[in-house]
Coordinates of C-alpha atoms in Angstrom, one line a residue:
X266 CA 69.9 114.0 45.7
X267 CA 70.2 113.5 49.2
X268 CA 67.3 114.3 51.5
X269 CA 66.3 114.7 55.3
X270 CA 63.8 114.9 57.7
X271 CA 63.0 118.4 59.2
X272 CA 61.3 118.6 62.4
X273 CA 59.0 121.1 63.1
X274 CA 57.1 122.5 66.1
X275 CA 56.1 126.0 64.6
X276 CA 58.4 128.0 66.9
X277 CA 60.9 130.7 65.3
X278 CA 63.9 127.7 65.2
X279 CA 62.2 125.7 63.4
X280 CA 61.4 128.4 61.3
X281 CA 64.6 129.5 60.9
X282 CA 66.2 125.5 60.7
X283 CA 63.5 125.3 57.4
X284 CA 64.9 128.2 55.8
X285 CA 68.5 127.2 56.3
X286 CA 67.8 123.8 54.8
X287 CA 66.2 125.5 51.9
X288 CA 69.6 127.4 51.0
X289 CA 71.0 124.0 50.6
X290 CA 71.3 120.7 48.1
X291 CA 69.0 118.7 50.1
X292 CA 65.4 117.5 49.7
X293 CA 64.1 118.1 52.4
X294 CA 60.5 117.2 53.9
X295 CA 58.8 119.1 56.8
X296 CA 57.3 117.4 59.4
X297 CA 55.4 117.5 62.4
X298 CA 54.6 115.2 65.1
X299 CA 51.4 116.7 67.2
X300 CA 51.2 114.8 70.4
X301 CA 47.8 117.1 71.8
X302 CA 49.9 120.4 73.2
X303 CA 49.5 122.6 70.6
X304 CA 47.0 125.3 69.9
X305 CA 45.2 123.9 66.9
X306 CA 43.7 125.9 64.1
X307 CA 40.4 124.1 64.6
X308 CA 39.9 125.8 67.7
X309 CA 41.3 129.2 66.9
X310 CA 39.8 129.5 63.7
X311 CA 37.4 132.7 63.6
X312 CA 39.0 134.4 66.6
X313 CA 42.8 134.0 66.8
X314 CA 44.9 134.5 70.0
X315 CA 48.2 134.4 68.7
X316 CA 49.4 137.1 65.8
X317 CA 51.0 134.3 64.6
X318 CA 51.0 130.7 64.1
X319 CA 53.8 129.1 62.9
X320 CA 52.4 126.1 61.3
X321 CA 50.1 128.7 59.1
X322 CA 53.1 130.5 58.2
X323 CA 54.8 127.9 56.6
X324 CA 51.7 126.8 54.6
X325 CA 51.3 130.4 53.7
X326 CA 54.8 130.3 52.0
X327 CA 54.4 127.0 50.0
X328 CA 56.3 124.6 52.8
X329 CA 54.4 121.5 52.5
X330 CA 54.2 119.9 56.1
X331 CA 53.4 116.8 57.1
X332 CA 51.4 115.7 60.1
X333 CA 51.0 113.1 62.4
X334 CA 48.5 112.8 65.6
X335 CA 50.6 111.3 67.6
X336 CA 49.0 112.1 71.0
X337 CA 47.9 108.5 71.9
X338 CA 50.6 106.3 71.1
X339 CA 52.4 109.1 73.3
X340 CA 50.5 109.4 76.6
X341 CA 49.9 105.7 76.6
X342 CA 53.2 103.8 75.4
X343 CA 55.5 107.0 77.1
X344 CA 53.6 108.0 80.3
X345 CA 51.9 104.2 80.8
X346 CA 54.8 101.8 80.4
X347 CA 57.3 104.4 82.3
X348 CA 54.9 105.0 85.3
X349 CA 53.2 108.0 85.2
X350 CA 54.9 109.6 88.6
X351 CA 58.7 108.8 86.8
X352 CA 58.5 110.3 83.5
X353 CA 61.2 113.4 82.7
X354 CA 58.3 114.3 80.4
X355 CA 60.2 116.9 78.5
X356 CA 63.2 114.6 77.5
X357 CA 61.2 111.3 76.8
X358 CA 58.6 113.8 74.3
X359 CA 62.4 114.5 73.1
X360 CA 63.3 111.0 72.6
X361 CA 59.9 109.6 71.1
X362 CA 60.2 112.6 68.3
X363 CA 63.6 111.2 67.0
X364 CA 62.1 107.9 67.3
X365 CA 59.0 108.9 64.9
X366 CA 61.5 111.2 63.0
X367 CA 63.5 107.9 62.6
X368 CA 60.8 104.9 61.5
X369 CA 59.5 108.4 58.8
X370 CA 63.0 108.8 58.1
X371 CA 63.8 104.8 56.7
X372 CA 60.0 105.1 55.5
X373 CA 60.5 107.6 52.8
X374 CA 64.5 106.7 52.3
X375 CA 65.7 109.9 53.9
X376 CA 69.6 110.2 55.1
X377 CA 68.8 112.2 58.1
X378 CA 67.2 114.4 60.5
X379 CA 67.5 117.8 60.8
X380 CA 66.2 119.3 63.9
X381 CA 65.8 123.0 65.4
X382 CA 67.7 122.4 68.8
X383 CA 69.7 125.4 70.1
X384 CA 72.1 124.5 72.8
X385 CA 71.4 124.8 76.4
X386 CA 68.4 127.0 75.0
X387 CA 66.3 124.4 77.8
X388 CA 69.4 122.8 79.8
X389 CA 67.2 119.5 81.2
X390 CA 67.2 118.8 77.2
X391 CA 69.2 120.8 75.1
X392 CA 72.6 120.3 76.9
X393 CA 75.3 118.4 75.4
X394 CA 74.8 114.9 77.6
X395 CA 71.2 115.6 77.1
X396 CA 71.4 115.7 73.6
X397 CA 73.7 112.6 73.1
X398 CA 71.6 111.0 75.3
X399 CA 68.2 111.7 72.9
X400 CA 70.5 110.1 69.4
X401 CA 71.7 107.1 71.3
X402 CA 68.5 106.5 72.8
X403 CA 66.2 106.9 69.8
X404 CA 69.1 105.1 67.6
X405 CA 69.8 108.2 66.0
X406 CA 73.3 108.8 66.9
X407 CA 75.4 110.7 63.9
X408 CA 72.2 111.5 62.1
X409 CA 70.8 114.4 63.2
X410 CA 72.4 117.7 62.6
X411 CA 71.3 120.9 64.2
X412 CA 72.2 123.7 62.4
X413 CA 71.8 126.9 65.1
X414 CA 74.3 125.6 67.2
X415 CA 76.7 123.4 64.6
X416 CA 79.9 124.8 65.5
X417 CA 78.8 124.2 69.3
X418 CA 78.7 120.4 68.9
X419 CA 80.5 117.5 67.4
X420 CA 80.7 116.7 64.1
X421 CA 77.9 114.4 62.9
X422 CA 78.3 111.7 60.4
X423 CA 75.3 114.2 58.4
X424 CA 77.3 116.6 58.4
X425 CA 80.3 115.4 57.1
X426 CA 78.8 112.9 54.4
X427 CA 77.0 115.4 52.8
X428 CA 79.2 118.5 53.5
X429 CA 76.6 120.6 55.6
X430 CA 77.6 123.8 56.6
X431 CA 78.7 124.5 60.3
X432 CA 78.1 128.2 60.5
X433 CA 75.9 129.1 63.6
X434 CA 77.0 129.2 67.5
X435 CA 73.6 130.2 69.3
X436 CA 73.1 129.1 72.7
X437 CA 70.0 129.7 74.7
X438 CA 67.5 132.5 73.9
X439 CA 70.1 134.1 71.5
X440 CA 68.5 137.7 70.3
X441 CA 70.8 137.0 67.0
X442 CA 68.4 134.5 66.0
X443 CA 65.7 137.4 65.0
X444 CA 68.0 139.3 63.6
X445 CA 68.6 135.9 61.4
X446 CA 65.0 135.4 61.2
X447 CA 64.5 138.9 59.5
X448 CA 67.8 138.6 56.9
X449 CA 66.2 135.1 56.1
X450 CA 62.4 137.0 55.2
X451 CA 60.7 135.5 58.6
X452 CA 58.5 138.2 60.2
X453 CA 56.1 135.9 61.1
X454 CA 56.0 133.8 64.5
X455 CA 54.5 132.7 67.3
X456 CA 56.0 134.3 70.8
X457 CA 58.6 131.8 72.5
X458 CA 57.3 129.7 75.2
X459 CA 60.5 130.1 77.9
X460 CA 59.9 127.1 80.0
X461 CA 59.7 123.3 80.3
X462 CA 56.9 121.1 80.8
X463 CA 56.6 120.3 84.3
X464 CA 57.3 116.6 84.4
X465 CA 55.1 115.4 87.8
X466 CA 52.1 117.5 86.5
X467 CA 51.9 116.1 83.0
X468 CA 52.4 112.5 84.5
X469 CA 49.6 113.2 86.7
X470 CA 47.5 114.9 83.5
X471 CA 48.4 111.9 81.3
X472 CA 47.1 109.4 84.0
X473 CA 43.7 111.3 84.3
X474 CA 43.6 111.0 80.8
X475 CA 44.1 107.1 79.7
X476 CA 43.1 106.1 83.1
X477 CA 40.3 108.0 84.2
X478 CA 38.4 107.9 80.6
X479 CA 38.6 111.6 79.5
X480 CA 38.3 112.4 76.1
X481 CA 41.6 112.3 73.7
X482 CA 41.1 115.6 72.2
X483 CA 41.5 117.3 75.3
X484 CA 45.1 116.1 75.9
X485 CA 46.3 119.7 74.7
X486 CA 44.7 120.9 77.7
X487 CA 47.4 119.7 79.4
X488 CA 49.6 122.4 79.2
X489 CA 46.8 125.2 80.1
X490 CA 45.0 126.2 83.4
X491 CA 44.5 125.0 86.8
X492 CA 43.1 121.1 87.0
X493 CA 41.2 119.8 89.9
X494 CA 39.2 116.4 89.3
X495 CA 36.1 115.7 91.7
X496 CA 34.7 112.0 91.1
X497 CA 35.7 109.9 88.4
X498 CA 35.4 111.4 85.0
X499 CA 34.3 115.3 86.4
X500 CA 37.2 117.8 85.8
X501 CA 37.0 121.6 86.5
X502 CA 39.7 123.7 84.5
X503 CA 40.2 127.4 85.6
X504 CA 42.4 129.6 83.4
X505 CA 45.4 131.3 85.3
X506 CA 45.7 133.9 83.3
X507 CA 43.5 136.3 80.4
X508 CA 45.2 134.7 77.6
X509 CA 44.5 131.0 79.6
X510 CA 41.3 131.7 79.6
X511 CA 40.3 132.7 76.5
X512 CA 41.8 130.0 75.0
X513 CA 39.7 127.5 77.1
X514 CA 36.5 129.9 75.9
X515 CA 37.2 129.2 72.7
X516 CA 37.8 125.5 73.6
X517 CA 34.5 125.2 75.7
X518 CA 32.7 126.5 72.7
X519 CA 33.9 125.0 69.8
X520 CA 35.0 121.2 70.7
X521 CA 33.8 120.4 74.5
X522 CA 32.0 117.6 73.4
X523 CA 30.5 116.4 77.2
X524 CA 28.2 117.4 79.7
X525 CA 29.9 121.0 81.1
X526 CA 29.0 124.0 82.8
X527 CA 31.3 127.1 82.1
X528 CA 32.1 130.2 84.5
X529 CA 33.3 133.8 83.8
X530 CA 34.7 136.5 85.6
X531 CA 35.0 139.9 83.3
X532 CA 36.4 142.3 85.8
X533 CA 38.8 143.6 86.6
X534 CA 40.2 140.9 84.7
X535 CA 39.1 138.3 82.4
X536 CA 39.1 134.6 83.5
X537 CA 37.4 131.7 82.4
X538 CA 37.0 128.2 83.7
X539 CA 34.5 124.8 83.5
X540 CA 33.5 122.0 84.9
X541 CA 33.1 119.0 82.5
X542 CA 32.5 115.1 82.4
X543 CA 30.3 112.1 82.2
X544 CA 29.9 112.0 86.1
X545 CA 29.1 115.6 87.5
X546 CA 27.3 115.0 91.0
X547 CA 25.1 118.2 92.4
X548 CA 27.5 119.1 95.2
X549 CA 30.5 119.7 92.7
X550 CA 28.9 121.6 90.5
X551 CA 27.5 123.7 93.4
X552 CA 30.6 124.1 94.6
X553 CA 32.8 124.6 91.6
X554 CA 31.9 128.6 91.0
X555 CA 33.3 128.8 94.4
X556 CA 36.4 127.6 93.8
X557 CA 36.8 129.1 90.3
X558 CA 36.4 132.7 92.2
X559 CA 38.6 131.8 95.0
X560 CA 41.1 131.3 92.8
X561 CA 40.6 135.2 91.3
X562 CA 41.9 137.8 93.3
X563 CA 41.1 139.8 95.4
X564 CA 41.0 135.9 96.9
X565 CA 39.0 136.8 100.0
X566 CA 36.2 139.1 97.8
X567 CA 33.2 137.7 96.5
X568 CA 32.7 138.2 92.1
X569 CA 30.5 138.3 89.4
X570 CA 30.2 135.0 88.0
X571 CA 28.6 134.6 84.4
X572 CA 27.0 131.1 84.1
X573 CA 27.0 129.5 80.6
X574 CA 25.4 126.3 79.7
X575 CA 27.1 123.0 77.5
X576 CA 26.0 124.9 74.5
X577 CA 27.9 127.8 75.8
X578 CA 24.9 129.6 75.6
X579 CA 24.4 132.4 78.7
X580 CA 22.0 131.6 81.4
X581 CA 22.7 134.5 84.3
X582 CA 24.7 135.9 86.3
X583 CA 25.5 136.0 90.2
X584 CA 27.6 137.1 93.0
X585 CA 29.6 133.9 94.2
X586 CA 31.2 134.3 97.4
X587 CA 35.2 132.3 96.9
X588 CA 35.4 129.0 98.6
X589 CA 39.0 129.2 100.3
X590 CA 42.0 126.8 99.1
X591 CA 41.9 124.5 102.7
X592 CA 38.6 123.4 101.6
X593 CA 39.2 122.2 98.2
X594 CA 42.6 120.7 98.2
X595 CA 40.8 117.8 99.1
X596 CA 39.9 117.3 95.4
X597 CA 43.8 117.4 94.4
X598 CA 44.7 113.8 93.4
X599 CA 47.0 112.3 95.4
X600 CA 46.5 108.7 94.4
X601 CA 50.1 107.9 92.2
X602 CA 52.1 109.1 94.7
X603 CA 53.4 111.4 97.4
X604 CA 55.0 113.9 94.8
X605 CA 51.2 114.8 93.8
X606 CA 50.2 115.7 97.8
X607 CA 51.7 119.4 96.6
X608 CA 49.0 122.3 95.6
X609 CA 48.4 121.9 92.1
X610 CA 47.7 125.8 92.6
X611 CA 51.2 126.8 93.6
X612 CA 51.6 127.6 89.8
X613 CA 49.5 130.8 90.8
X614 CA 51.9 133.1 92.2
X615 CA 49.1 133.9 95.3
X616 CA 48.9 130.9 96.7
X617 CA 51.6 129.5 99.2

């Protein structure tokens, strides 16, 4: 019997790519590569954020997934031997899947890969060039069939070896896809994240991470919150937004395994944010509950700040007057190059 390799990153097209394959001849085995981005279960275990998490889902209907950490091979050999500044992170994580999909692929004596790519669903990877590109340049080129958008593309050499069948057209965020998810038995998934990883701030992220000594298992952090970094090794994250910051609560208190001070603002909204490393010098932790409520509007207002300790355990409470933007942009890093002298904090919608 012929089998595959199905790649999985929890979302509802990889959901619906699973069940697809299932309706057909082939073995297939689920896999997925974890490079740090994801919301674990370790952290939300207890108190979830999502409804639904896609990974759980699949376990919860007998799909047996395998997993590989994958994070460090990723930020080091992708980010480090590209240069951080000149990584297109989104279609080099692309590329460096099928590559992994390909060495598990001739490890277990698969055929091919099945993936859950839906045309121009994210155009800087999911165009036609872009996905060409991605086979030839993993060495994967005729072996990866993508069933949501099948008629869409040329005919692999999958597809026609093992007569798979060529019955979707989606493209982009197609709304048919739930109504396929529900006619399949799939009411369980996490809510689609519309956008593309920003390729300058993850280089700069990445960098800060192999080169300035933080902790691995804070590379999913990546993808969540404001970042500012003082002195070597002291980071302060700020959450942009309620569901940001509880995340990073839950983070702070479960796995934050350094030296950290954590800040809290509970109204009118809920934001969370904390200063963490092996270096932390008095000034920057003075100033950092500044900062973290400048960044909370009203910007100009002074909050209520609750103070909580490394042990996340509560040690007061006090009105913090905000420290304006001008005076901290100095702690942006501008060191790779000129593309990082841009506010970091431009991805909140107050700040010009």
């Amino acid at each position: 019997m012929a089998s595959a390799v199905v790649l999985t990153s929890s979302g509802l097209d990889s959901l619906l790519t699973i069940k697809l394959m299932q309706q057909t001849k082939i073995n297939i085995k689920v896999v997925h590569f974890d490079i740090g981005l994801t919301y674990d279960k370790p952290i939300l275990a207890g108190q979830r954020i999502s409804k639904y998490h896609g990974l759980e889902y699949l376990v919860k209907n007998s799909i047996e997934i395998t997993k590989f950490d994958i994070a460090k091979e990723f930020y080091s050999e992708v980010f480090a031997k590209k240069g951080y500044s000149n990584v297109n992170a989104c279609l080099e994580y692309q590329i460096f899947l099928l590559k992994k999909a390909r060495e598990y692929m001739k490890d277990i004596k698969a055929d091919f890969i099945v993936t859950g790519d839906v045309l121009n669903q994210r155009p800087n990877i999911q165009s036609r060039q872009s996905l060409l590109f991605s086979d030839i340049e993993a060495e994967v080129e005729g072996l990866v069939f993508r069933p949501l958008s099948a008629t869409l593309l040329p005919e692999t050499i999958a597809q026609t070896k093992f007569k798979l069948p060529a019955v979707y057209d989606f493209e982009g965020f197609d709304e048919r896809r739930e109504k396929l998810a529900q006619q399949l038995g799939i009411y369980e998934y996490p809510k689609e994240y519309r956008g593309e990883n920003n390729e300058i701030d993850m280089g700069r992220k990445a960098f800060e991470i192999f080169e300035k000594g933080f902790k691995l298992n804070t590379a999913h952090l990546n993808r969540l919150g404001a970042h500012l970094n003082f002195e070597e090794k002291a980071r302060l994250i700020i959450g942009r937004t309620p569901f940001e910051s509880k995340y990073l609560q839950l983070f702070y208190k479960k796995m934050l395994p350094v030296n950290g001070t954590a800040f809290a603002v509970k109204e009118p909204r809920y934001y969370f944010g904390f200063l963490y490393g092996e270096n932390i010098s008095p000034i920057h932790a003075q100033k950092a509950p500044g900062i973290f409520t400048g960044m909370i509007e009203p910007l100009d207002q002074p909050k209520i700040v609750c103070f909580y300790d490394k042990d996340y355990s509560f040690f007061g409470s006090k009105k913090i007057e905000p420290i304006p933007f001008a005076e901290y942009s100095e702690y942006i890093h501008k060191e790779l190059s000129n593309e990082f002298s841009c506010p970091l904090f431009t991805q909140f919608p107050h700040h010009d």
